[in-house]
Amino acid sequence: MRSKVDIAVVQEGRLILEGWAFGKDPESVVEYEVTDGDGRPVPGTTVASVRRDSVVEAFFPDYEKKHGRPVRRELGYDINVPYVIGENHVRILIIRVDGREKRIRFDDKRLEEFNSYAHRKREKLLALVNWETVEVSLEYLRENGIRALWKKAVHKIKGIEEDYEYNEWRKKCLITERELEAQRKTEFPVRPLFSIAIPAFKTSEKFLRRMLDSIRKQTYPHFEVCVADATPYDGLFWDKKNGKLPREVLEEYAEMDSRFRFQVLGENLGISDNTNAAIRMASEKADFIVLADHDDELAPEALYECARTVNECPGVKVIYSDEDKIDFGTAVFFEPHFKTDYNPDLLRSVNYICHLFVVERGLLDSIAETDEEGNKVYERKAYDGAQDYDLILRACEAAEKDDAALAGSSEMLREGRFTSSGIRHIPKALYHWRSHQMSTASNPEVKLYAFEAGSRAVSDHLKRVGLPVERVEKGVTYGFYHPIYRILEDPATGKEPLVSVIIPNKDHVTDLDKAIRSLMGGDYGSLEFIIVENNSEQDETWAYYEKIQKELPSVRVVRWGGEEAEAYPGFNYSAINNYGVRHANGEYLLFMNNDIELIEPTSLREMMMYVQREDVGACGARLLYPDEVIQHAGVVMGFGGIAGAAFVGIHNKENTYMHRAKCIQDYSAVTAACMLSKKSVFLAAGGFETDLAVAFNDIDYCMKLRALGKKVVYNPYALFYHYESKSRGLEDTPEKVARFNSEIVKFARRWPEILRQGDPYYHPALTLRKSNFVLRDLSKEKPGEPYPMDILKGIV
């Protein structure tokens, strides 16, 4: 027998147990019983639950291949029995299968221990040493090799040691009752009316009450609730375990509170039309529409934070917040999604906005269609499964239209922090997405059809905004997308635009040759190479220059020297690259170190897809060390004090936070070790800052692009090896350390606000001490607090 208890919590006088069990054969019948401490049976409910997403795949990966069919029996269980904390109750879970029996005891002390961080940490460590983990590891070894397996194991153990259990972390950050009371007393100058639109369908009484009660507890009172009940009551067989009928619950709330209204549709019109019916119920006075699901919950301060955003950000059209997940027992919160500020390229990769989603009523009406009966259609049936995604994309398109005009006078633009005036992100988990056995939050297999609808939603969005999309492919996994664009031809030549590849070099010609030839082996052929020679000392370097220029006419060597070089003593990356740009003929500039090697042939084409856009100033790539470990996956301002690359040290095969390392997205900066930019934009920005000779010049350049209103895009499908600054050496002398520190100060004085206020493409709840997007250790750094550096006191 194998078994595990995943969840054991007490809620509203009930002990809720979730887990799985099976015998020698996965289809053997498993019996469950719960008794008290004296062996008497305790009445309750036991239901089988879907666990194919994890248990079957982990323990019986070849079952379907061997037997010609999937496992028929659900291996999970949900058990619900009476239990009251503090009354010395004892419950014994008995599991029987194949003539064997297992007993698991629960009492107050055991339950407290079970839900502690220490227990969860111990469970994770034990999971690393069981036989199933060995089997999974062997499979991973066969697919990815020993180095990848070793890196994954190391990071797994480190993650267990360093991670902070969200449920406990959240409790330390919860809003206090005093703060909630102060919110209730707040009178805003502008008091928007929020209309919360909820489609309901066969909702259990418990979950429906949870949602409605969470709305009644809102500290901001100006709202209305519009529920469209699509439950088919004619001939309905209603399982008593689900409690009262949805309409009975809704009638109760409508009688109790005039802000609650409902409509019985009489039939299930489909998720889109059910939602449309709920939205159309909004009163004429409604200023904003709030979309919510029938079995989720809102934080009590959710609408207050939305109202505050409306008052602080005049002209806001779309508001969204962070979210987390809540178990079906309404006791355990998990998987928080701490989001970036508005990030259109990430939105085209995945519906990261999702919940909480609030949209201005006038804007929503402006993007609505009209059906044959003259009714407004907001969500479209053609995108069922991704109907919210389609609506969010259309709403953001409309909300972005005023950004260009508003950004010009924005202080945030000049500081490099502007993302959108019309679309605002509230960096708080205001929405709790319920994850139970039929929820896509925990089991995406329930709605696989949604991913195809999402692909169409992205493709149609890109066509509407005028981008030359050819197709939208599957991204890192289902629900993530990879748009493919056509490269626009140079109107003067009728060919793909010329890219000037600028490579500073001092000796190390083996690496340089690899860099040139690997890029020429890619699928983008319109290239010229500008090698900026910087005081090479080896004879073989000069011989190589002569040889390569004869062999490859597209390669030119220009020498950095004379009076201009004397003005910048030592190594000055900025001045050297600025000099190289003056010799470039291309419309586009690829800044590349001499220790870069192309991996994916389409990499430069992937970068060109984005830099050809008018709103994009630069595009960076995913860079790996030779051992397949990430060296760069975008840059976060504030990491380590100034800036640092995301996900450094994580193996390329490992998952990262919300798959961010493998999603196309906007960042504040990318590294110029491999960065594509327009020449016209480079010149408009003033090139690289020569006062930043070695460090942070590329980050400063990206910030200057951001101050011009241009986006900086990270594209993980552009994939290169980076052998890390071989030609420059380490910061290993007192002189180099002093120069590095001086450049830290110079950079901070140029861009103090983003270091003080935080990177808009990162989140204040995530740490600045590591690059793997984990929660802050609240004993060391408070949410939103800048990274402490003595050298920056008085600046940041």
PDB file of C-alpha atoms in Angstrom, residues 93-230:
ATOM      1  CA  LEU A  93      -8.169   7.755   9.347  1.00  0.00           C
ATOM      2  CA  ILE A  94      -8.170   4.064   8.384  1.00  0.00           C
ATOM      3  CA  ILE A  95      -7.137   3.089   4.848  1.00  0.00           C
ATOM      4  CA  ARG A  96      -7.634  -0.533   3.696  1.00  0.00           C
ATOM      5  CA  VAL A  97      -6.479  -2.132   0.438  1.00  0.00           C
ATOM      6  CA  ASP A  98      -5.199  -5.564  -0.635  1.00  0.00           C
ATOM      7  CA  GLY A  99      -5.833  -6.980   2.829  1.00  0.00           C
ATOM      8  CA  ARG A 100      -3.606  -4.362   4.489  1.00  0.00           C
ATOM      9  CA  GLU A 101      -4.599  -1.549   6.814  1.00  0.00           C
ATOM     10  CA  LYS A 102      -3.038   1.803   7.708  1.00  0.00           C
ATOM     11  CA  ARG A 103      -4.095   4.070  10.588  1.00  0.00           C
ATOM     12  CA  ILE A 104      -3.327   7.797  10.801  1.00  0.00           C
ATOM     13  CA  ARG A 105      -4.205   9.692  13.987  1.00  0.00           C
ATOM     14  CA  PHE A 106      -5.300  13.338  14.106  1.00  0.00           C
ATOM     15  CA  ASP A 107      -5.773  15.505  17.171  1.00  0.00           C
ATOM     16  CA  ASP A 108      -5.229  19.222  17.890  1.00  0.00           C
ATOM     17  CA  LYS A 109      -1.481  18.859  18.407  1.00  0.00           C
ATOM     18  CA  ARG A 110      -1.017  16.669  15.344  1.00  0.00           C
ATOM     19  CA  LEU A 111      -3.030  19.046  13.152  1.00  0.00           C
ATOM     20  CA  GLU A 112      -1.008  22.048  14.296  1.00  0.00           C
ATOM     21  CA  GLU A 113       2.204  20.171  13.536  1.00  0.00           C
ATOM     22  CA  PHE A 114       0.888  18.936  10.180  1.00  0.00           C
ATOM     23  CA  ASN A 115       0.176  22.477   8.972  1.00  0.00           C
ATOM     24  CA  SER A 116       3.441  23.964  10.230  1.00  0.00           C
ATOM     25  CA  TYR A 117       6.212  25.073   7.918  1.00  0.00           C
ATOM     26  CA  ALA A 118       8.598  22.648   9.647  1.00  0.00           C
ATOM     27  CA  HIS A 119       6.372  19.702   8.731  1.00  0.00           C
ATOM     28  CA  ARG A 120       6.048  20.790   5.110  1.00  0.00           C
ATOM     29  CA  LYS A 121       9.802  21.229   4.877  1.00  0.00           C
ATOM     30  CA  ARG A 122      10.342  17.741   6.341  1.00  0.00           C
ATOM     31  CA  GLU A 123       7.841  16.269   3.873  1.00  0.00           C
ATOM     32  CA  LYS A 124       9.685  17.848   0.959  1.00  0.00           C
ATOM     33  CA  LEU A 125      13.009  16.461   2.166  1.00  0.00           C
ATOM     34  CA  LEU A 126      11.564  12.969   2.645  1.00  0.00           C
ATOM     35  CA  ALA A 127      10.087  13.140  -0.850  1.00  0.00           C
ATOM     36  CA  LEU A 128      13.606  13.483  -2.229  1.00  0.00           C
ATOM     37  CA  VAL A 129      14.733  10.101  -0.888  1.00  0.00           C
ATOM     38  CA  ASN A 130      11.858   7.781  -1.730  1.00  0.00           C
ATOM     39  CA  TRP A 131      11.957   5.221  -4.533  1.00  0.00           C
ATOM     40  CA  GLU A 132       9.531   7.119  -6.731  1.00  0.00           C
ATOM     41  CA  THR A 133      11.864  10.110  -6.732  1.00  0.00           C
ATOM     42  CA  VAL A 134      14.691   7.792  -7.780  1.00  0.00           C
ATOM     43  CA  GLU A 135      12.610   6.528 -10.714  1.00  0.00           C
ATOM     44  CA  VAL A 136      11.692  10.055 -11.796  1.00  0.00           C
ATOM     45  CA  SER A 137      15.333  11.118 -11.445  1.00  0.00           C
ATOM     46  CA  LEU A 138      16.521   8.268 -13.641  1.00  0.00           C
ATOM     47  CA  GLU A 139      14.079   9.324 -16.338  1.00  0.00           C
ATOM     48  CA  TYR A 140      15.286  12.935 -16.036  1.00  0.00           C
ATOM     49  CA  LEU A 141      18.875  11.693 -16.258  1.00  0.00           C
ATOM     50  CA  ARG A 142      18.147   9.795 -19.468  1.00  0.00           C
ATOM     51  CA  GLU A 143      16.546  12.865 -21.069  1.00  0.00           C
ATOM     52  CA  ASN A 144      18.870  15.638 -19.855  1.00  0.00           C
ATOM     53  CA  GLY A 145      22.158  14.185 -18.628  1.00  0.00           C
ATOM     54  CA  ILE A 146      24.018  14.001 -15.326  1.00  0.00           C
ATOM     55  CA  ARG A 147      24.916  17.712 -15.137  1.00  0.00           C
ATOM     56  CA  ALA A 148      21.290  18.785 -15.446  1.00  0.00           C
ATOM     57  CA  LEU A 149      20.197  16.226 -12.848  1.00  0.00           C
ATOM     58  CA  TRP A 150      22.878  17.394 -10.416  1.00  0.00           C
ATOM     59  CA  LYS A 151      21.920  21.056 -10.815  1.00  0.00           C
ATOM     60  CA  LYS A 152      18.243  20.269 -10.351  1.00  0.00           C
ATOM     61  CA  ALA A 153      18.921  18.253  -7.190  1.00  0.00           C
ATOM     62  CA  VAL A 154      21.081  21.006  -5.716  1.00  0.00           C
ATOM     63  CA  HIS A 155      18.479  23.682  -6.422  1.00  0.00           C
ATOM     64  CA  LYS A 156      15.695  21.454  -5.087  1.00  0.00           C
ATOM     65  CA  ILE A 157      17.487  21.039  -1.768  1.00  0.00           C
ATOM     66  CA  LYS A 158      18.445  24.721  -1.629  1.00  0.00           C
ATOM     67  CA  GLY A 159      14.855  25.682  -2.399  1.00  0.00           C
ATOM     68  CA  ILE A 160      13.569  23.599   0.508  1.00  0.00           C
ATOM     69  CA  GLU A 161      16.093  25.179   2.842  1.00  0.00           C
ATOM     70  CA  GLU A 162      15.572  28.751   1.661  1.00  0.00           C
ATOM     71  CA  ASP A 163      11.908  28.942   0.641  1.00  0.00           C
ATOM     72  CA  TYR A 164       9.230  30.469   2.847  1.00  0.00           C
ATOM     73  CA  GLU A 165       5.906  28.703   3.144  1.00  0.00           C
ATOM     74  CA  TYR A 166       3.350  31.108   1.700  1.00  0.00           C
ATOM     75  CA  ASN A 167       0.522  30.342   4.099  1.00  0.00           C
ATOM     76  CA  GLU A 168       2.683  31.374   7.053  1.00  0.00           C
ATOM     77  CA  TRP A 169       4.324  34.257   5.145  1.00  0.00           C
ATOM     78  CA  ARG A 170       0.869  35.588   4.253  1.00  0.00           C
ATOM     79  CA  LYS A 171      -0.269  35.632   7.884  1.00  0.00           C
ATOM     80  CA  LYS A 172       2.585  37.992   8.734  1.00  0.00           C
ATOM     81  CA  CYS A 173       1.457  40.396   5.988  1.00  0.00           C
ATOM     82  CA  LEU A 174      -2.300  40.258   6.553  1.00  0.00           C
ATOM     83  CA  ILE A 175      -4.144  43.521   6.900  1.00  0.00           C
ATOM     84  CA  THR A 176      -5.137  44.182  10.504  1.00  0.00           C
ATOM     85  CA  GLU A 177      -8.632  44.742  11.830  1.00  0.00           C
ATOM     86  CA  ARG A 178      -7.617  48.282  12.768  1.00  0.00           C
ATOM     87  CA  GLU A 179      -6.587  48.948   9.147  1.00  0.00           C
ATOM     88  CA  LEU A 180      -9.855  47.465   7.894  1.00  0.00           C
ATOM     89  CA  GLU A 181     -11.820  49.677  10.240  1.00  0.00           C
ATOM     90  CA  ALA A 182      -9.918  52.737   9.018  1.00  0.00           C
ATOM     91  CA  GLN A 183     -10.807  51.770   5.448  1.00  0.00           C
ATOM     92  CA  ARG A 184     -14.488  51.550   6.353  1.00  0.00           C
ATOM     93  CA  LYS A 185     -14.335  55.146   7.610  1.00  0.00           C
ATOM     94  CA  THR A 186     -12.511  56.500   4.545  1.00  0.00           C
ATOM     95  CA  GLU A 187     -14.444  58.863   2.283  1.00  0.00           C
ATOM     96  CA  PHE A 188     -12.877  59.140  -1.164  1.00  0.00           C
ATOM     97  CA  PRO A 189     -13.415  62.308  -3.256  1.00  0.00           C
ATOM     98  CA  VAL A 190     -14.462  60.013  -6.112  1.00  0.00           C
ATOM     99  CA  ARG A 191     -16.680  57.119  -5.092  1.00  0.00           C
ATOM    100  CA  PRO A 192     -17.004  54.754  -8.065  1.00  0.00           C
ATOM    101  CA  LEU A 193     -19.766  52.181  -8.104  1.00  0.00           C
ATOM    102  CA  PHE A 194     -18.367  48.704  -8.773  1.00  0.00           C
ATOM    103  CA  SER A 195     -20.681  46.158 -10.340  1.00  0.00           C
ATOM    104  CA  ILE A 196     -19.470  42.624  -9.606  1.00  0.00           C
ATOM    105  CA  ALA A 197     -20.581  40.272 -12.382  1.00  0.00           C
ATOM    106  CA  ILE A 198     -20.752  36.600 -11.411  1.00  0.00           C
ATOM    107  CA  PRO A 199     -21.931  33.723 -13.628  1.00  0.00           C
ATOM    108  CA  ALA A 200     -23.184  30.833 -11.451  1.00  0.00           C
ATOM    109  CA  PHE A 201     -23.750  27.243 -12.525  1.00  0.00           C
ATOM    110  CA  LYS A 202     -24.620  24.399 -10.159  1.00  0.00           C
ATOM    111  CA  THR A 203     -22.568  26.091  -7.448  1.00  0.00           C
ATOM    112  CA  SER A 204     -22.477  24.292  -4.107  1.00  0.00           C
ATOM    113  CA  GLU A 205     -24.000  26.259  -1.257  1.00  0.00           C
ATOM    114  CA  LYS A 206     -20.729  26.358   0.666  1.00  0.00           C
ATOM    115  CA  PHE A 207     -18.669  27.880  -2.130  1.00  0.00           C
ATOM    116  CA  LEU A 208     -21.387  30.294  -3.250  1.00  0.00           C
ATOM    117  CA  ARG A 209     -21.790  31.591   0.289  1.00  0.00           C
ATOM    118  CA  ARG A 210     -18.038  31.960   0.571  1.00  0.00           C
ATOM    119  CA  MET A 211     -17.943  34.213  -2.467  1.00  0.00           C
ATOM    120  CA  LEU A 212     -20.986  36.263  -1.496  1.00  0.00           C
ATOM    121  CA  ASP A 213     -19.842  36.641   2.124  1.00  0.00           C
ATOM    122  CA  SER A 214     -16.411  37.808   0.968  1.00  0.00           C
ATOM    123  CA  ILE A 215     -18.181  40.574  -0.973  1.00  0.00           C
ATOM    124  CA  ARG A 216     -20.390  41.564   1.967  1.00  0.00           C
ATOM    125  CA  LYS A 217     -17.238  41.975   4.079  1.00  0.00           C
ATOM    126  CA  GLN A 218     -15.754  44.546   1.712  1.00  0.00           C
ATOM    127  CA  THR A 219     -14.577  47.687   3.506  1.00  0.00           C
ATOM    128  CA  TYR A 220     -15.629  49.814   0.506  1.00  0.00           C
ATOM    129  CA  PRO A 221     -19.459  49.886   0.423  1.00  0.00           C
ATOM    130  CA  HIS A 222     -20.296  51.261  -3.032  1.00  0.00           C
ATOM    131  CA  PHE A 223     -20.889  48.114  -5.018  1.00  0.00           C
ATOM    132  CA  GLU A 224     -23.600  45.944  -6.471  1.00  0.00           C
ATOM    133  CA  VAL A 225     -23.560  42.214  -7.107  1.00  0.00           C
ATOM    134  CA  CYS A 226     -25.074  40.823 -10.308  1.00  0.00           C
ATOM    135  CA  VAL A 227     -25.342  37.042 -10.441  1.00  0.00           C
ATOM    136  CA  ALA A 228     -26.587  35.248 -13.553  1.00  0.00           C
ATOM    137  CA  ASP A 229     -27.629  31.779 -12.408  1.00  0.00           C
ATOM    138  CA  ALA A 230     -27.393  29.317 -15.288  1.00  0.00           C
TER     139      ALA A 230
END
